[in-house]
């Protein structure tokens, strides 16, 4: 079982909303979901990872997720579900060569580790390799889009496309424009978001955009409550699910998002805004991250999980 190779045609004008060939860089929690929903919408996807082993894992997680989607969409006709899965997977091509992967891309969505230096290095290379018409977007949770774009020569064709985990289920897409993002690019992002079935909202290039600016301090406050010994993690989770109607409690959500990601977010914001107590990094989270306990993806975080 392997990703198929797709022949693709290059479109030159974004004005017709001709995004057909999308390159997704990073196939972790988010990149795999972004590749999946894009392929589900009938577009060709090249998914780039660091090596063949990670690509294999990405492929497995997309297959598992697609099977869940097919079960729901085609519950009365499983054979159509199988066709849907095969066709969707057939539109995704795996690659370990970021430079080659952007040569024919209409849009590049970056979903690699939340680290400005690593994102800068990647975008510098991609900017030199991609056609000038290619639009670039970052799925960053917390970094400034303008700062990420600063290393490229296409700041007018750069913006934020911030998805939510799990991407195949969460309907929202935050579209972030910097002062330099052109109207044409912004319109193309909004149209593309709609084309892959998302509801788009617009936000300026501010820390955390809309959702994370509210959600991350909430998750951090829950950890502070636990660190003070006010209540157990389990009871805080139960409280927020049964008392506030949240689908997951804050510790379940931290483990789901990835403690490495939340920790990166808090450390980055704290460095930039040390006066804001909401962004103070968390001792228990830093310790778990230093032990490689990132949450569900590593098998342990605030809770323990069965390794699949
Ligand atoms: C930090 C970042 O920058 C920003 C973020 O992403 S912040 C995080 C945002 N995300 C959240 O807040 C998620 C909160 N949690 C939830 O909404 C829900 O718990 C959940 C959707 C993850 C799971 O829902 P839950 O009812 O507990 O479990 P489950 O029954 O397994 O899943 C519900 C449905 O979603 C589907 N589903 C869940 N995960 C899926 C996946 N990865 N792929 C495809 N389908 C999936 C299931 O198949 C199921 O479908 P059904 O209703 O037709 O049976
Ligand atoms: N986890 C979330 O809930 C969430 C939600 C929205 C946005 N984000 C953002 O999305 C991005 C990715 O987060 P994630 O949770 O998917 O992380 P993740 O750790 O699950 O996946 C990141 C993937 O990127 C790959 N990678 C790293 N460097 C690479 C490179 N140079 N080229 C190709 N692949 C590379 C890694 O091998 C890894 O598989 C981050 O910027 C994060 O802040 C995360």
PDB file of N, CA and C and ligand atoms in Angstrom, residues 25-31 48-50 54 110-114 118-119 122 139-141 162-163 165 257 260-261 297, ligand 2:
ATOM      1  N   UNK A  25       2.951  20.601   3.523  1.00  0.00           N
ATOM      2  CA  UNK A  25       4.267  20.245   4.072  1.00  0.00           C
ATOM      3  C   UNK A  25       4.094  19.894   5.543  1.00  0.00           C
ATOM      4  N   UNK A  26       4.442  18.662   5.895  1.00  0.00           N
ATOM      5  CA  UNK A  26       4.237  18.154   7.256  1.00  0.00           C
ATOM      6  C   UNK A  26       2.998  17.287   7.263  1.00  0.00           C
ATOM      7  N   UNK A  27       3.172  16.042   7.654  1.00  0.00           N
ATOM      8  CA  UNK A  27       2.032  15.099   7.637  1.00  0.00           C
ATOM      9  C   UNK A  27       1.739  14.558   9.016  1.00  0.00           C
ATOM     10  N   UNK A  28       1.877  15.419  10.035  1.00  0.00           N
ATOM     11  CA  UNK A  28       1.552  15.008  11.408  1.00  0.00           C
ATOM     12  C   UNK A  28       0.051  15.110  11.637  1.00  0.00           C
ATOM     13  N   UNK A  29      -0.303  15.432  12.878  1.00  0.00           N
ATOM     14  CA  UNK A  29      -1.722  15.531  13.250  1.00  0.00           C
ATOM     15  C   UNK A  29      -2.488  16.413  12.268  1.00  0.00           C
ATOM     16  N   UNK A  30      -1.941  17.588  11.987  1.00  0.00           N
ATOM     17  CA  UNK A  30      -2.677  18.567  11.184  1.00  0.00           C
ATOM     18  C   UNK A  30      -2.500  18.359   9.680  1.00  0.00           C
ATOM     19  N   UNK A  31      -1.245  18.179   9.250  1.00  0.00           N
ATOM     20  CA  UNK A  31      -0.985  18.052   7.817  1.00  0.00           C
ATOM     21  C   UNK A  31      -1.729  16.871   7.212  1.00  0.00           C
ATOM     22  N   UNK A  48       4.265  16.279   1.937  1.00  0.00           N
ATOM     23  CA  UNK A  48       5.717  16.169   2.133  1.00  0.00           C
ATOM     24  C   UNK A  48       6.042  15.858   3.592  1.00  0.00           C
ATOM     25  N   UNK A  49       6.867  14.857   3.781  1.00  0.00           N
ATOM     26  CA  UNK A  49       7.341  14.523   5.129  1.00  0.00           C
ATOM     27  C   UNK A  49       8.859  14.363   5.124  1.00  0.00           C
ATOM     28  N   UNK A  50       9.403  14.171   6.325  1.00  0.00           N
ATOM     29  CA  UNK A  50      10.863  14.161   6.446  1.00  0.00           C
ATOM     30  C   UNK A  50      11.506  12.870   5.935  1.00  0.00           C
ATOM     31  N   UNK A  54       7.996   8.148   8.142  1.00  0.00           N
ATOM     32  CA  UNK A  54       6.947   9.054   8.641  1.00  0.00           C
ATOM     33  C   UNK A  54       5.807   9.135   7.618  1.00  0.00           C
ATOM     34  N   UNK A 110       1.705  24.952   4.890  1.00  0.00           N
ATOM     35  CA  UNK A 110       2.763  24.416   5.768  1.00  0.00           C
ATOM     36  C   UNK A 110       2.167  24.028   7.118  1.00  0.00           C
ATOM     37  N   UNK A 111       2.479  22.782   7.545  1.00  0.00           N
ATOM     38  CA  UNK A 111       2.004  22.303   8.858  1.00  0.00           C
ATOM     39  C   UNK A 111       3.124  21.513   9.527  1.00  0.00           C
ATOM     40  N   UNK A 112       4.297  22.139   9.639  1.00  0.00           N
ATOM     41  CA  UNK A 112       5.421  21.466  10.308  1.00  0.00           C
ATOM     42  C   UNK A 112       5.502  21.987  11.743  1.00  0.00           C
ATOM     43  N   UNK A 113       6.533  21.556  12.424  1.00  0.00           N
ATOM     44  CA  UNK A 113       6.722  21.896  13.846  1.00  0.00           C
ATOM     45  C   UNK A 113       6.602  23.414  14.099  1.00  0.00           C
ATOM     46  N   UNK A 114       6.074  23.741  15.278  1.00  0.00           N
ATOM     47  CA  UNK A 114       5.820  25.154  15.643  1.00  0.00           C
ATOM     48  C   UNK A 114       7.128  25.822  16.091  1.00  0.00           C
ATOM     49  N   UNK A 118      12.759  26.957  11.998  1.00  0.00           N
ATOM     50  CA  UNK A 118      12.578  25.828  11.063  1.00  0.00           C
ATOM     51  C   UNK A 118      11.591  26.234   9.955  1.00  0.00           C
ATOM     52  N   UNK A 119      10.553  26.985  10.320  1.00  0.00           N
ATOM     53  CA  UNK A 119       9.591  27.445   9.302  1.00  0.00           C
ATOM     54  C   UNK A 119      10.289  28.418   8.338  1.00  0.00           C
ATOM     55  N   UNK A 122      12.424  26.541   5.833  1.00  0.00           N
ATOM     56  CA  UNK A 122      11.572  25.865   4.841  1.00  0.00           C
ATOM     57  C   UNK A 122      11.038  26.868   3.820  1.00  0.00           C
ATOM     58  N   UNK A 139      -0.111  27.055   8.729  1.00  0.00           N
ATOM     59  CA  UNK A 139      -1.153  26.618   9.658  1.00  0.00           C
ATOM     60  C   UNK A 139      -0.717  26.870  11.107  1.00  0.00           C
ATOM     61  N   UNK A 140       0.257  27.749  11.294  1.00  0.00           N
ATOM     62  CA  UNK A 140       0.762  27.991  12.650  1.00  0.00           C
ATOM     63  C   UNK A 140      -0.355  28.268  13.656  1.00  0.00           C
ATOM     64  N   UNK A 141      -0.144  27.782  14.877  1.00  0.00           N
ATOM     65  CA  UNK A 141      -1.120  28.013  15.952  1.00  0.00           C
ATOM     66  C   UNK A 141      -0.912  29.361  16.615  1.00  0.00           C
ATOM     67  N   UNK A 162      -5.550  28.586   9.267  1.00  0.00           N
ATOM     68  CA  UNK A 162      -5.450  27.885  10.550  1.00  0.00           C
ATOM     69  C   UNK A 162      -6.612  26.917  10.723  1.00  0.00           C
ATOM     70  N   UNK A 163      -6.268  25.625  10.668  1.00  0.00           N
ATOM     71  CA  UNK A 163      -7.250  24.548  10.802  1.00  0.00           C
ATOM     72  C   UNK A 163      -7.328  24.092  12.260  1.00  0.00           C
ATOM     73  N   UNK A 165      -8.096  20.702  15.024  1.00  0.00           N
ATOM     74  CA  UNK A 165      -7.882  19.272  15.196  1.00  0.00           C
ATOM     75  C   UNK A 165      -9.114  18.611  15.854  1.00  0.00           C
ATOM     76  N   UNK A 257      -4.255  17.970  21.523  1.00  0.00           N
ATOM     77  CA  UNK A 257      -3.546  18.976  20.697  1.00  0.00           C
ATOM     78  C   UNK A 257      -2.052  18.636  20.628  1.00  0.00           C
ATOM     79  N   UNK A 260       3.664  19.355  23.389  1.00  0.00           N
ATOM     80  CA  UNK A 260       4.794  20.066  22.773  1.00  0.00           C
ATOM     81  C   UNK A 260       4.289  21.328  22.080  1.00  0.00           C
ATOM     82  N   UNK A 261       3.159  21.204  21.387  1.00  0.00           N
ATOM     83  CA  UNK A 261       2.601  22.368  20.668  1.00  0.00           C
ATOM     84  C   UNK A 261       2.124  23.435  21.657  1.00  0.00           C
ATOM     85  N   UNK A 297      -0.329  11.526  20.987  1.00  0.00           N
ATOM     86  CA  UNK A 297       0.562  11.104  19.894  1.00  0.00           C
ATOM     87  C   UNK A 297       1.792  10.338  20.367  1.00  0.00           C
TER      88      UNK A 297
HETATM   89  N1  LIG B   2      -1.990  20.064  17.090  1.00  0.00           N
HETATM   90  C1  LIG B   2      -2.973  20.918  16.889  1.00  0.00           C
HETATM   91  O1  LIG B   2      -4.065  20.787  17.461  1.00  0.00           O
HETATM   92  C2  LIG B   2      -2.788  22.064  15.920  1.00  0.00           C
HETATM   93  C3  LIG B   2      -3.925  22.735  15.467  1.00  0.00           C
HETATM   94  C4  LIG B   2      -3.790  23.796  14.524  1.00  0.00           C
HETATM   95  C5  LIG B   2      -2.517  24.164  14.113  1.00  0.00           C
HETATM   96  N2  LIG B   2      -1.430  23.477  14.574  1.00  0.00           N
HETATM   97  C6  LIG B   2      -0.118  23.873  14.021  1.00  0.00           C
HETATM   98  O2  LIG B   2       0.141  23.012  12.911  1.00  0.00           O
HETATM   99  C7  LIG B   2       1.552  22.764  12.827  1.00  0.00           C
HETATM  100  C8  LIG B   2       1.795  21.280  12.907  1.00  0.00           C
HETATM  101  O3  LIG B   2       1.275  20.797  14.132  1.00  0.00           O
HETATM  102  P1  LIG B   2       0.971  19.242  14.360  1.00  0.00           P
HETATM  103  O4  LIG B   2       0.178  19.158  15.598  1.00  0.00           O
HETATM  104  O5  LIG B   2       0.475  18.633  13.100  1.00  0.00           O
HETATM  105  O6  LIG B   2       2.450  18.696  14.644  1.00  0.00           O
HETATM  106  P2  LIG B   2       2.982  17.205  14.539  1.00  0.00           P
HETATM  107  O7  LIG B   2       4.172  17.128  15.419  1.00  0.00           O
HETATM  108  O8  LIG B   2       1.891  16.219  14.710  1.00  0.00           O
HETATM  109  O9  LIG B   2       3.445  17.118  13.002  1.00  0.00           O
HETATM  110  C9  LIG B   2       4.466  17.885  12.444  1.00  0.00           C
HETATM  111  C10 LIG B   2       5.045  17.068  11.291  1.00  0.00           C
HETATM  112  O10 LIG B   2       5.903  17.895  10.522  1.00  0.00           O
HETATM  113  C11 LIG B   2       6.975  17.080  10.076  1.00  0.00           C
HETATM  114  N3  LIG B   2       8.077  17.973   9.728  1.00  0.00           N
HETATM  115  C12 LIG B   2       8.883  18.655  10.547  1.00  0.00           C
HETATM  116  N4  LIG B   2       9.762  19.386   9.841  1.00  0.00           N
HETATM  117  C13 LIG B   2       9.487  19.161   8.533  1.00  0.00           C
HETATM  118  C14 LIG B   2      10.021  19.629   7.310  1.00  0.00           C
HETATM  119  N5  LIG B   2      11.034  20.502   7.283  1.00  0.00           N
HETATM  120  N6  LIG B   2       9.471  19.171   6.153  1.00  0.00           N
HETATM  121  C15 LIG B   2       8.444  18.296   6.155  1.00  0.00           C
HETATM  122  N7  LIG B   2       7.880  17.832   7.300  1.00  0.00           N
HETATM  123  C16 LIG B   2       8.409  18.265   8.460  1.00  0.00           C
HETATM  124  C17 LIG B   2       7.270  16.150  11.236  1.00  0.00           C
HETATM  125  O11 LIG B   2       7.944  14.976  10.780  1.00  0.00           O
HETATM  126  C18 LIG B   2       5.875  15.867  11.765  1.00  0.00           C
HETATM  127  O12 LIG B   2       5.306  14.686  11.225  1.00  0.00           O
HETATM  128  C19 LIG B   2       2.201  23.587  13.930  1.00  0.00           C
HETATM  129  O13 LIG B   2       2.562  24.852  13.432  1.00  0.00           O
HETATM  130  C20 LIG B   2       1.073  23.715  14.944  1.00  0.00           C
HETATM  131  O14 LIG B   2       1.212  24.848  15.765  1.00  0.00           O
HETATM  132  C21 LIG B   2      -1.534  22.435  15.455  1.00  0.00           C
END
